[in-house]
Structure formats: C-alpha cells, structure tokens
Amino acid sequence: MRATFMYEAGNVRVQDAPDPVIEQSTDAIVRVLRSCVCDCDLHPHHTLTAADGPVPMGHEFLGTVEETGSDVSGLRRGDLVVAPFAFADNTREFCREGLHTSCPNGGFFAAGVGGAQAEAVRVPQARGTLVKLPTDVDPKLLPSLLALADVYGTGHHAAHQVRVRPGDSVTVIGDGAVGLLAVLSAKQLGAERIILMGRYKDRTDLGRFFGATDVIAERGEEGIAKVRELTGGHGTRAVLEAVGHMPAYEMAVGAVRPGGVISRVGIRQYEDAPVGFGSLFGPNVTLTSGRPYATRPRRDPSGVQRCSLADASAEIRQNDHSSRAQRQRASTRWECTCATAGEL
C-alpha cells in the first residue's frame, strides 16, 4: 500500500509500505476513505530531526472494515466506521470514567501503530475504538464526518471542560479547525456571546457561521484590550485556548474574568507557564487542560452504553438539512480550514 512518512523537518514522503495485518485478536483492518492533516503534524514538520525519523503520519480517519480479529464483535467487513485519534478497549476503569486516552490497553495512531495517512490502517482494540456510521451516508458528507475523528471532539472537550452553559460569555483563541469547532460547541451548549480571536477571514467567516458573535484579529495586549472592551472591562467567564503556544496562553490569562475558567486544548509547546498570584491565583481563575475523550460513553434510558461519536454523527447528518447555499459556503470554508484530504 501507499503511506505517508516524515523523515525529518520539511521532508514528508508518500511511499510503499507493507499492508497492515491482524496482529492481535482484538485488531481490525480498516481501508481508509478519508484522512487529513492535523496541527499535531505541523509541529514536527518544523522540528523533527533525522535521528528521530522516519515516523508514520496521521491519526484522523474514517473508512470501511476489511478484516477483524477473532475477538472483535459488532463489526463486519464493509462497515463504515470512524475512529478517534486514540484507541482504547472501552472497558477499563479509566474508560468508564471517560478517560479513554489513559486506557492501560490503549495508545495513539502513528505512535507505535501505523499512521492513518495511508491506504489502510491496523486498529488495535477495535471493538472499543471504532464507531459505526450509517451505511447510507452521502459521500459528500464524509469530510464533515471526518471531523469526528479529532477536531470536533477536541473542540467540544474545550467547551465541556469549562462547563459552557446557556447565556454564557466565551472567548475562543485560535481560528484553526479545533478553534472553529470550539465555537460551534459553545454555541450548541447555549453560549450567548462568543468572541473568536483569529485573523484569517475565510476561517473567521466560518466561525461566524458556527456562532461567533464577535471576531478580534488583534493579538497580544491589543487583543486582550479588545476582549475587555467588549465585555465591560471584565473579560469572559470561559476562555478556550486552541493554539498551544505561550502567546495564546498569555492572551487567555488576559481575557478571562475573575472567577472564570481557562480550557487549554492546543497541543502544548511549552512546559512552564504563569500560574501565580497575578495570573490565576489572585483572580480565582481555574485552569483545565488535557486530551479529549472523543469516545466518552454515556447511558441512554435503556441502560445501554453509547458513544458520543455516534451521537455527534447523527447530529451532523440531521443538521445537513440546512439550505443548499449555506452548506456550499460552509463546505468550501471548512475544507480550506481543515486541510481535508481525499484518498491518498
């Protein structure tokens, strides 16, 4: 098959690679229909050394099941499935608490397991990881459903961690795919005012389409001043930081109101950050961060454990009944923002 590898910073190659095979009875092989590039891929594109390469690329994908191990139930050849960026057995203590990224039997695609920017991928713990999608999905909807693999779950996690509630005020820092879906998630959770900090018009226009009430292009102290100007000098109760660099964190600290919450979901590119009296302690600001639990389970009234990815899939399909013009405008902007790839 063909697969993508990064050899060092700036050196990415699509090349022949061995076809994945079943290695454990809990594995499945998935033929990849859609994959995409993540911000996580861009960081090593600038920093990876030749001594650390080559590494497989990609952790976001949807596709069809080709083969399953003997202990995999509920899936069969031809099923259309989507996976979060982490695999997990969905049975252990941490999984039951919704912390699938800490599953003792789990791990991450492209990290010890083949990458998803390939024609096929081996999925460990397939029963707990793969989520079936309806078989009658319009192929034009596949790029939107691909968002379930990472960016929608991450954006929702950012909003969930600060407990966005009806009538809330929220600032979202970053107009990439995660930031835009943090805007959408905040809107879905009832936020009344959503300030999007970003400077790329195609992206911020989509942010407005998703629910942003205000857009601030300025950065640093000037951007913080704009947020405070819009909020009576106080800042917003919730700030969702979807970038991962220190300047974005500093803007989050400056934009949050006393007693507010900062949620960091951008991949961290630093270890030390201000948390002292003048930044968080004095104004009673709460800081939360971490990787999303994209397959966070819940129980429906019948007591059956269900997966939030499946619920989100149904919501995406339901919301696809918006006007044709709206869908076309949003689709064009989304594909530019998300760097969605077709088949390799």
JSON list of N, CA and C in Angstrom, two decimals, residues 5-63:
[
{"chain": "A", "resi": 5, "resn": "PHE", "atom": "N", "xyz": [5.10, 9.18, 5.42]},
{"chain": "A", "resi": 5, "resn": "PHE", "atom": "CA", "xyz": [6.11, 9.17, 6.48]},
{"chain": "A", "resi": 5, "resn": "PHE", "atom": "C", "xyz": [6.83, 10.52, 6.49]},
{"chain": "A", "resi": 6, "resn": "MET", "atom": "N", "xyz": [7.19, 10.98, 7.68]},
{"chain": "A", "resi": 6, "resn": "MET", "atom": "CA", "xyz": [8.02, 12.16, 7.82]},
{"chain": "A", "resi": 6, "resn": "MET", "atom": "C", "xyz": [9.42, 11.71, 8.22]},
{"chain": "A", "resi": 7, "resn": "TYR", "atom": "N", "xyz": [10.40, 12.09, 7.40]},
{"chain": "A", "resi": 7, "resn": "TYR", "atom": "CA", "xyz": [11.77, 11.69, 7.66]},
{"chain": "A", "resi": 7, "resn": "TYR", "atom": "C", "xyz": [12.51, 12.68, 8.55]},
{"chain": "A", "resi": 8, "resn": "GLU", "atom": "N", "xyz": [12.21, 13.93, 8.38]},
{"chain": "A", "resi": 8, "resn": "GLU", "atom": "CA", "xyz": [12.74, 15.00, 9.22]},
{"chain": "A", "resi": 8, "resn": "GLU", "atom": "C", "xyz": [11.96, 16.26, 8.89]},
{"chain": "A", "resi": 9, "resn": "ALA", "atom": "N", "xyz": [12.26, 17.33, 9.58]},
{"chain": "A", "resi": 9, "resn": "ALA", "atom": "CA", "xyz": [11.53, 18.58, 9.35]},
{"chain": "A", "resi": 9, "resn": "ALA", "atom": "C", "xyz": [11.54, 18.94, 7.87]},
{"chain": "A", "resi": 10, "resn": "GLY", "atom": "N", "xyz": [10.35, 19.16, 7.32]},
{"chain": "A", "resi": 10, "resn": "GLY", "atom": "CA", "xyz": [10.22, 19.55, 5.93]},
{"chain": "A", "resi": 10, "resn": "GLY", "atom": "C", "xyz": [10.36, 18.44, 4.92]},
{"chain": "A", "resi": 11, "resn": "ASN", "atom": "N", "xyz": [10.54, 17.20, 5.39]},
{"chain": "A", "resi": 11, "resn": "ASN", "atom": "CA", "xyz": [10.76, 16.08, 4.47]},
{"chain": "A", "resi": 11, "resn": "ASN", "atom": "C", "xyz": [9.68, 15.03, 4.70]},
{"chain": "A", "resi": 12, "resn": "VAL", "atom": "N", "xyz": [8.60, 15.14, 3.94]},
{"chain": "A", "resi": 12, "resn": "VAL", "atom": "CA", "xyz": [7.46, 14.22, 4.03]},
{"chain": "A", "resi": 12, "resn": "VAL", "atom": "C", "xyz": [7.35, 13.44, 2.73]},
{"chain": "A", "resi": 13, "resn": "ARG", "atom": "N", "xyz": [7.21, 12.13, 2.84]},
{"chain": "A", "resi": 13, "resn": "ARG", "atom": "CA", "xyz": [7.18, 11.28, 1.65]},
{"chain": "A", "resi": 13, "resn": "ARG", "atom": "C", "xyz": [5.99, 10.34, 1.69]},
{"chain": "A", "resi": 14, "resn": "VAL", "atom": "N", "xyz": [5.36, 10.16, 0.53]},
{"chain": "A", "resi": 14, "resn": "VAL", "atom": "CA", "xyz": [4.35, 9.12, 0.35]},
{"chain": "A", "resi": 14, "resn": "VAL", "atom": "C", "xyz": [5.04, 7.98, -0.38]},
{"chain": "A", "resi": 15, "resn": "GLN", "atom": "N", "xyz": [5.06, 6.81, 0.22]},
{"chain": "A", "resi": 15, "resn": "GLN", "atom": "CA", "xyz": [5.87, 5.72, -0.32]},
{"chain": "A", "resi": 15, "resn": "GLN", "atom": "C", "xyz": [5.19, 4.38, -0.10]},
{"chain": "A", "resi": 16, "resn": "ASP", "atom": "N", "xyz": [5.75, 3.35, -0.71]},
{"chain": "A", "resi": 16, "resn": "ASP", "atom": "CA", "xyz": [5.24, 2.00, -0.50]},
{"chain": "A", "resi": 16, "resn": "ASP", "atom": "C", "xyz": [5.53, 1.56, 0.93]},
{"chain": "A", "resi": 17, "resn": "ALA", "atom": "N", "xyz": [4.57, 0.82, 1.51]},
{"chain": "A", "resi": 17, "resn": "ALA", "atom": "CA", "xyz": [4.71, 0.30, 2.87]},
{"chain": "A", "resi": 17, "resn": "ALA", "atom": "C", "xyz": [3.98, -1.04, 2.93]},
{"chain": "A", "resi": 18, "resn": "PRO", "atom": "N", "xyz": [4.36, -1.91, 3.87]},
{"chain": "A", "resi": 18, "resn": "PRO", "atom": "CA", "xyz": [3.67, -3.20, 3.99]},
{"chain": "A", "resi": 18, "resn": "PRO", "atom": "C", "xyz": [2.19, -3.01, 4.34]},
{"chain": "A", "resi": 19, "resn": "ASP", "atom": "N", "xyz": [1.36, -3.84, 3.77]},
{"chain": "A", "resi": 19, "resn": "ASP", "atom": "CA", "xyz": [-0.05, -3.81, 4.14]},
{"chain": "A", "resi": 19, "resn": "ASP", "atom": "C", "xyz": [-0.20, -4.21, 5.60]},
{"chain": "A", "resi": 20, "resn": "PRO", "atom": "N", "xyz": [-1.08, -3.53, 6.36]},
{"chain": "A", "resi": 20, "resn": "PRO", "atom": "CA", "xyz": [-1.28, -3.92, 7.75]},
{"chain": "A", "resi": 20, "resn": "PRO", "atom": "C", "xyz": [-1.97, -5.28, 7.83]},
{"chain": "A", "resi": 21, "resn": "VAL", "atom": "N", "xyz": [-1.67, -6.03, 8.88]},
{"chain": "A", "resi": 21, "resn": "VAL", "atom": "CA", "xyz": [-2.25, -7.35, 9.09]},
{"chain": "A", "resi": 21, "resn": "VAL", "atom": "C", "xyz": [-2.74, -7.45, 10.53]},
{"chain": "A", "resi": 22, "resn": "ILE", "atom": "N", "xyz": [-3.65, -8.39, 10.76]},
{"chain": "A", "resi": 22, "resn": "ILE", "atom": "CA", "xyz": [-4.12, -8.65, 12.12]},
{"chain": "A", "resi": 22, "resn": "ILE", "atom": "C", "xyz": [-2.96, -9.20, 12.96]},
{"chain": "A", "resi": 23, "resn": "GLU", "atom": "N", "xyz": [-2.66, -8.53, 14.06]},
{"chain": "A", "resi": 23, "resn": "GLU", "atom": "CA", "xyz": [-1.59, -8.98, 14.96]},
{"chain": "A", "resi": 23, "resn": "GLU", "atom": "C", "xyz": [-2.14, -9.52, 16.27]},
{"chain": "A", "resi": 24, "resn": "GLN", "atom": "N", "xyz": [-3.26, -8.98, 16.71]},
{"chain": "A", "resi": 24, "resn": "GLN", "atom": "CA", "xyz": [-3.91, -9.43, 17.94]},
{"chain": "A", "resi": 24, "resn": "GLN", "atom": "C", "xyz": [-5.37, -9.76, 17.63]},
{"chain": "A", "resi": 25, "resn": "SER", "atom": "N", "xyz": [-5.96, -10.59, 18.44]},
{"chain": "A", "resi": 25, "resn": "SER", "atom": "CA", "xyz": [-7.35, -11.00, 18.20]},
{"chain": "A", "resi": 25, "resn": "SER", "atom": "C", "xyz": [-8.33, -9.85, 18.35]},
{"chain": "A", "resi": 26, "resn": "THR", "atom": "N", "xyz": [-7.88, -8.74, 18.94]},
{"chain": "A", "resi": 26, "resn": "THR", "atom": "CA", "xyz": [-8.75, -7.58, 19.14]},
{"chain": "A", "resi": 26, "resn": "THR", "atom": "C", "xyz": [-8.56, -6.52, 18.05]},
{"chain": "A", "resi": 27, "resn": "ASP", "atom": "N", "xyz": [-7.76, -6.83, 17.02]},
{"chain": "A", "resi": 27, "resn": "ASP", "atom": "CA", "xyz": [-7.48, -5.88, 15.94]},
{"chain": "A", "resi": 27, "resn": "ASP", "atom": "C", "xyz": [-8.56, -5.88, 14.87]},
{"chain": "A", "resi": 28, "resn": "ALA", "atom": "N", "xyz": [-8.57, -4.81, 14.09]},
{"chain": "A", "resi": 28, "resn": "ALA", "atom": "CA", "xyz": [-9.31, -4.77, 12.83]},
{"chain": "A", "resi": 28, "resn": "ALA", "atom": "C", "xyz": [-8.44, -4.04, 11.81]},
{"chain": "A", "resi": 29, "resn": "ILE", "atom": "N", "xyz": [-8.64, -4.34, 10.55]},
{"chain": "A", "resi": 29, "resn": "ILE", "atom": "CA", "xyz": [-8.00, -3.63, 9.45]},
{"chain": "A", "resi": 29, "resn": "ILE", "atom": "C", "xyz": [-9.06, -2.76, 8.78]},
{"chain": "A", "resi": 30, "resn": "VAL", "atom": "N", "xyz": [-8.76, -1.49, 8.62]},
{"chain": "A", "resi": 30, "resn": "VAL", "atom": "CA", "xyz": [-9.71, -0.54, 8.03]},
{"chain": "A", "resi": 30, "resn": "VAL", "atom": "C", "xyz": [-9.09, 0.05, 6.76]},
{"chain": "A", "resi": 31, "resn": "ARG", "atom": "N", "xyz": [-9.85, -0.01, 5.67]},
{"chain": "A", "resi": 31, "resn": "ARG", "atom": "CA", "xyz": [-9.46, 0.64, 4.42]},
{"chain": "A", "resi": 31, "resn": "ARG", "atom": "C", "xyz": [-9.83, 2.12, 4.55]},
{"chain": "A", "resi": 32, "resn": "VAL", "atom": "N", "xyz": [-8.84, 3.01, 4.47]},
{"chain": "A", "resi": 32, "resn": "VAL", "atom": "CA", "xyz": [-9.05, 4.43, 4.73]},
{"chain": "A", "resi": 32, "resn": "VAL", "atom": "C", "xyz": [-9.71, 5.10, 3.52]},
{"chain": "A", "resi": 33, "resn": "LEU", "atom": "N", "xyz": [-10.83, 5.77, 3.78]},
{"chain": "A", "resi": 33, "resn": "LEU", "atom": "CA", "xyz": [-11.52, 6.54, 2.75]},
{"chain": "A", "resi": 33, "resn": "LEU", "atom": "C", "xyz": [-11.20, 8.03, 2.83]},
{"chain": "A", "resi": 34, "resn": "ARG", "atom": "N", "xyz": [-11.07, 8.53, 4.04]},
{"chain": "A", "resi": 34, "resn": "ARG", "atom": "CA", "xyz": [-10.73, 9.94, 4.25]},
{"chain": "A", "resi": 34, "resn": "ARG", "atom": "C", "xyz": [-9.74, 10.03, 5.41]},
{"chain": "A", "resi": 35, "resn": "SER", "atom": "N", "xyz": [-8.74, 10.87, 5.22]},
{"chain": "A", "resi": 35, "resn": "SER", "atom": "CA", "xyz": [-7.80, 11.20, 6.29]},
{"chain": "A", "resi": 35, "resn": "SER", "atom": "C", "xyz": [-7.46, 12.67, 6.14]},
{"chain": "A", "resi": 36, "resn": "CYS", "atom": "N", "xyz": [-6.77, 13.25, 7.11]},
{"chain": "A", "resi": 36, "resn": "CYS", "atom": "CA", "xyz": [-6.45, 14.67, 6.99]},
{"chain": "A", "resi": 36, "resn": "CYS", "atom": "C", "xyz": [-5.22, 15.00, 7.81]},
{"chain": "A", "resi": 37, "resn": "VAL", "atom": "N", "xyz": [-4.78, 16.23, 7.66]},
{"chain": "A", "resi": 37, "resn": "VAL", "atom": "CA", "xyz": [-3.60, 16.74, 8.35]},
{"chain": "A", "resi": 37, "resn": "VAL", "atom": "C", "xyz": [-4.05, 17.49, 9.59]},
{"chain": "A", "resi": 38, "resn": "CYS", "atom": "N", "xyz": [-3.35, 17.26, 10.70]},
{"chain": "A", "resi": 38, "resn": "CYS", "atom": "CA", "xyz": [-3.67, 17.90, 11.98]},
{"chain": "A", "resi": 38, "resn": "CYS", "atom": "C", "xyz": [-2.56, 18.88, 12.33]},
{"chain": "A", "resi": 39, "resn": "ASP", "atom": "N", "xyz": [-2.89, 19.84, 13.21]},
{"chain": "A", "resi": 39, "resn": "ASP", "atom": "CA", "xyz": [-1.85, 20.73, 13.72]},
{"chain": "A", "resi": 39, "resn": "ASP", "atom": "C", "xyz": [-0.71, 19.93, 14.36]},
{"chain": "A", "resi": 40, "resn": "CYS", "atom": "N", "xyz": [-1.05, 18.79, 14.95]},
{"chain": "A", "resi": 40, "resn": "CYS", "atom": "CA", "xyz": [-0.01, 17.95, 15.56]},
{"chain": "A", "resi": 40, "resn": "CYS", "atom": "C", "xyz": [1.02, 17.51, 14.54]},
{"chain": "A", "resi": 41, "resn": "ASP", "atom": "N", "xyz": [0.63, 17.43, 13.28]},
{"chain": "A", "resi": 41, "resn": "ASP", "atom": "CA", "xyz": [1.55, 17.05, 12.22]},
{"chain": "A", "resi": 41, "resn": "ASP", "atom": "C", "xyz": [2.46, 18.22, 11.83]},
{"chain": "A", "resi": 42, "resn": "LEU", "atom": "N", "xyz": [1.98, 19.44, 12.07]},
{"chain": "A", "resi": 42, "resn": "LEU", "atom": "CA", "xyz": [2.73, 20.62, 11.64]},
{"chain": "A", "resi": 42, "resn": "LEU", "atom": "C", "xyz": [3.91, 20.91, 12.57]},
{"chain": "A", "resi": 43, "resn": "HIS", "atom": "N", "xyz": [3.76, 20.59, 13.86]},
{"chain": "A", "resi": 43, "resn": "HIS", "atom": "CA", "xyz": [4.87, 20.86, 14.79]},
{"chain": "A", "resi": 43, "resn": "HIS", "atom": "C", "xyz": [6.12, 20.06, 14.42]},
{"chain": "A", "resi": 44, "resn": "PRO", "atom": "N", "xyz": [6.05, 18.73, 14.23]},
{"chain": "A", "resi": 44, "resn": "PRO", "atom": "CA", "xyz": [7.26, 18.01, 13.82]},
{"chain": "A", "resi": 44, "resn": "PRO", "atom": "C", "xyz": [7.73, 18.39, 12.43]},
{"chain": "A", "resi": 45, "resn": "HIS", "atom": "N", "xyz": [6.83, 18.94, 11.61]},
{"chain": "A", "resi": 45, "resn": "HIS", "atom": "CA", "xyz": [7.24, 19.38, 10.28]},
{"chain": "A", "resi": 45, "resn": "HIS", "atom": "C", "xyz": [8.29, 20.49, 10.38]},
{"chain": "A", "resi": 46, "resn": "HIS", "atom": "N", "xyz": [8.33, 21.17, 11.53]},
{"chain": "A", "resi": 46, "resn": "HIS", "atom": "CA", "xyz": [9.32, 22.22, 11.75]},
{"chain": "A", "resi": 46, "resn": "HIS", "atom": "C", "xyz": [10.48, 21.76, 12.62]},
{"chain": "A", "resi": 47, "resn": "THR", "atom": "N", "xyz": [10.28, 20.66, 13.39]},
{"chain": "A", "resi": 47, "resn": "THR", "atom": "CA", "xyz": [11.27, 20.35, 14.43]},
{"chain": "A", "resi": 47, "resn": "THR", "atom": "C", "xyz": [11.86, 18.95, 14.37]},
{"chain": "A", "resi": 48, "resn": "LEU", "atom": "N", "xyz": [11.26, 18.01, 13.65]},
{"chain": "A", "resi": 48, "resn": "LEU", "atom": "CA", "xyz": [11.72, 16.62, 13.68]},
{"chain": "A", "resi": 48, "resn": "LEU", "atom": "C", "xyz": [13.15, 16.51, 13.16]},
{"chain": "A", "resi": 49, "resn": "THR", "atom": "N", "xyz": [13.99, 15.78, 13.89]},
{"chain": "A", "resi": 49, "resn": "THR", "atom": "CA", "xyz": [15.37, 15.56, 13.45]},
{"chain": "A", "resi": 49, "resn": "THR", "atom": "C", "xyz": [15.45, 14.26, 12.66]},
{"chain": "A", "resi": 50, "resn": "ALA", "atom": "N", "xyz": [16.46, 14.15, 11.82]},
{"chain": "A", "resi": 50, "resn": "ALA", "atom": "CA", "xyz": [16.64, 12.94, 11.02]},
{"chain": "A", "resi": 50, "resn": "ALA", "atom": "C", "xyz": [16.87, 11.72, 11.91]},
{"chain": "A", "resi": 51, "resn": "ALA", "atom": "N", "xyz": [17.45, 11.93, 13.09]},
{"chain": "A", "resi": 51, "resn": "ALA", "atom": "CA", "xyz": [17.69, 10.82, 14.01]},
{"chain": "A", "resi": 51, "resn": "ALA", "atom": "C", "xyz": [16.39, 10.23, 14.54]},
{"chain": "A", "resi": 52, "resn": "ASP", "atom": "N", "xyz": [15.32, 11.03, 14.58]},
{"chain": "A", "resi": 52, "resn": "ASP", "atom": "CA", "xyz": [14.03, 10.56, 15.09]},
{"chain": "A", "resi": 52, "resn": "ASP", "atom": "C", "xyz": [13.10, 10.06, 13.99]},
{"chain": "A", "resi": 53, "resn": "GLY", "atom": "N", "xyz": [13.48, 10.20, 12.74]},
{"chain": "A", "resi": 53, "resn": "GLY", "atom": "CA", "xyz": [12.64, 9.75, 11.64]},
{"chain": "A", "resi": 53, "resn": "GLY", "atom": "C", "xyz": [13.15, 8.45, 11.04]},
{"chain": "A", "resi": 54, "resn": "PRO", "atom": "N", "xyz": [12.41, 7.86, 10.11]},
{"chain": "A", "resi": 54, "resn": "PRO", "atom": "CA", "xyz": [11.08, 8.31, 9.67]},
{"chain": "A", "resi": 54, "resn": "PRO", "atom": "C", "xyz": [9.99, 7.87, 10.64]},
{"chain": "A", "resi": 55, "resn": "VAL", "atom": "N", "xyz": [8.89, 8.64, 10.67]},
{"chain": "A", "resi": 55, "resn": "VAL", "atom": "CA", "xyz": [7.75, 8.29, 11.51]},
{"chain": "A", "resi": 55, "resn": "VAL", "atom": "C", "xyz": [6.50, 8.26, 10.65]},
{"chain": "A", "resi": 56, "resn": "PRO", "atom": "N", "xyz": [5.57, 7.33, 10.91]},
{"chain": "A", "resi": 56, "resn": "PRO", "atom": "CA", "xyz": [4.31, 7.31, 10.17]},
{"chain": "A", "resi": 56, "resn": "PRO", "atom": "C", "xyz": [3.47, 8.51, 10.55]},
{"chain": "A", "resi": 57, "resn": "MET", "atom": "N", "xyz": [2.63, 8.94, 9.64]},
{"chain": "A", "resi": 57, "resn": "MET", "atom": "CA", "xyz": [1.84, 10.15, 9.86]},
{"chain": "A", "resi": 57, "resn": "MET", "atom": "C", "xyz": [0.35, 9.84, 9.86]},
{"chain": "A", "resi": 58, "resn": "GLY", "atom": "N", "xyz": [-0.38, 10.63, 10.64]},
{"chain": "A", "resi": 58, "resn": "GLY", "atom": "CA", "xyz": [-1.84, 10.61, 10.58]},
{"chain": "A", "resi": 58, "resn": "GLY", "atom": "C", "xyz": [-2.51, 9.86, 11.70]},
{"chain": "A", "resi": 59, "resn": "HIS", "atom": "N", "xyz": [-3.52, 10.51, 12.30]},
{"chain": "A", "resi": 59, "resn": "HIS", "atom": "CA", "xyz": [-4.30, 9.85, 13.36]},
{"chain": "A", "resi": 59, "resn": "HIS", "atom": "C", "xyz": [-5.79, 10.16, 13.23]},
{"chain": "A", "resi": 60, "resn": "GLU", "atom": "N", "xyz": [-6.21, 10.73, 12.12]},
{"chain": "A", "resi": 60, "resn": "GLU", "atom": "CA", "xyz": [-7.62, 11.04, 11.88]},
{"chain": "A", "resi": 60, "resn": "GLU", "atom": "C", "xyz": [-8.07, 10.33, 10.61]},
{"chain": "A", "resi": 61, "resn": "PHE", "atom": "N", "xyz": [-9.09, 9.49, 10.74]},
{"chain": "A", "resi": 61, "resn": "PHE", "atom": "CA", "xyz": [-9.52, 8.74, 9.55]},
{"chain": "A", "resi": 61, "resn": "PHE", "atom": "C", "xyz": [-10.91, 8.19, 9.74]},
{"chain": "A", "resi": 62, "resn": "LEU", "atom": "N", "xyz": [-11.54, 7.92, 8.60]},
{"chain": "A", "resi": 62, "resn": "LEU", "atom": "CA", "xyz": [-12.72, 7.08, 8.56]},
{"chain": "A", "resi": 62, "resn": "LEU", "atom": "C", "xyz": [-12.57, 6.17, 7.35]},
{"chain": "A", "resi": 63, "resn": "GLY", "atom": "N", "xyz": [-13.23, 5.03, 7.39]},
{"chain": "A", "resi": 63, "resn": "GLY", "atom": "CA", "xyz": [-13.07, 4.07, 6.30]},
{"chain": "A", "resi": 63, "resn": "GLY", "atom": "C", "xyz": [-13.99, 2.89, 6.48]}
]
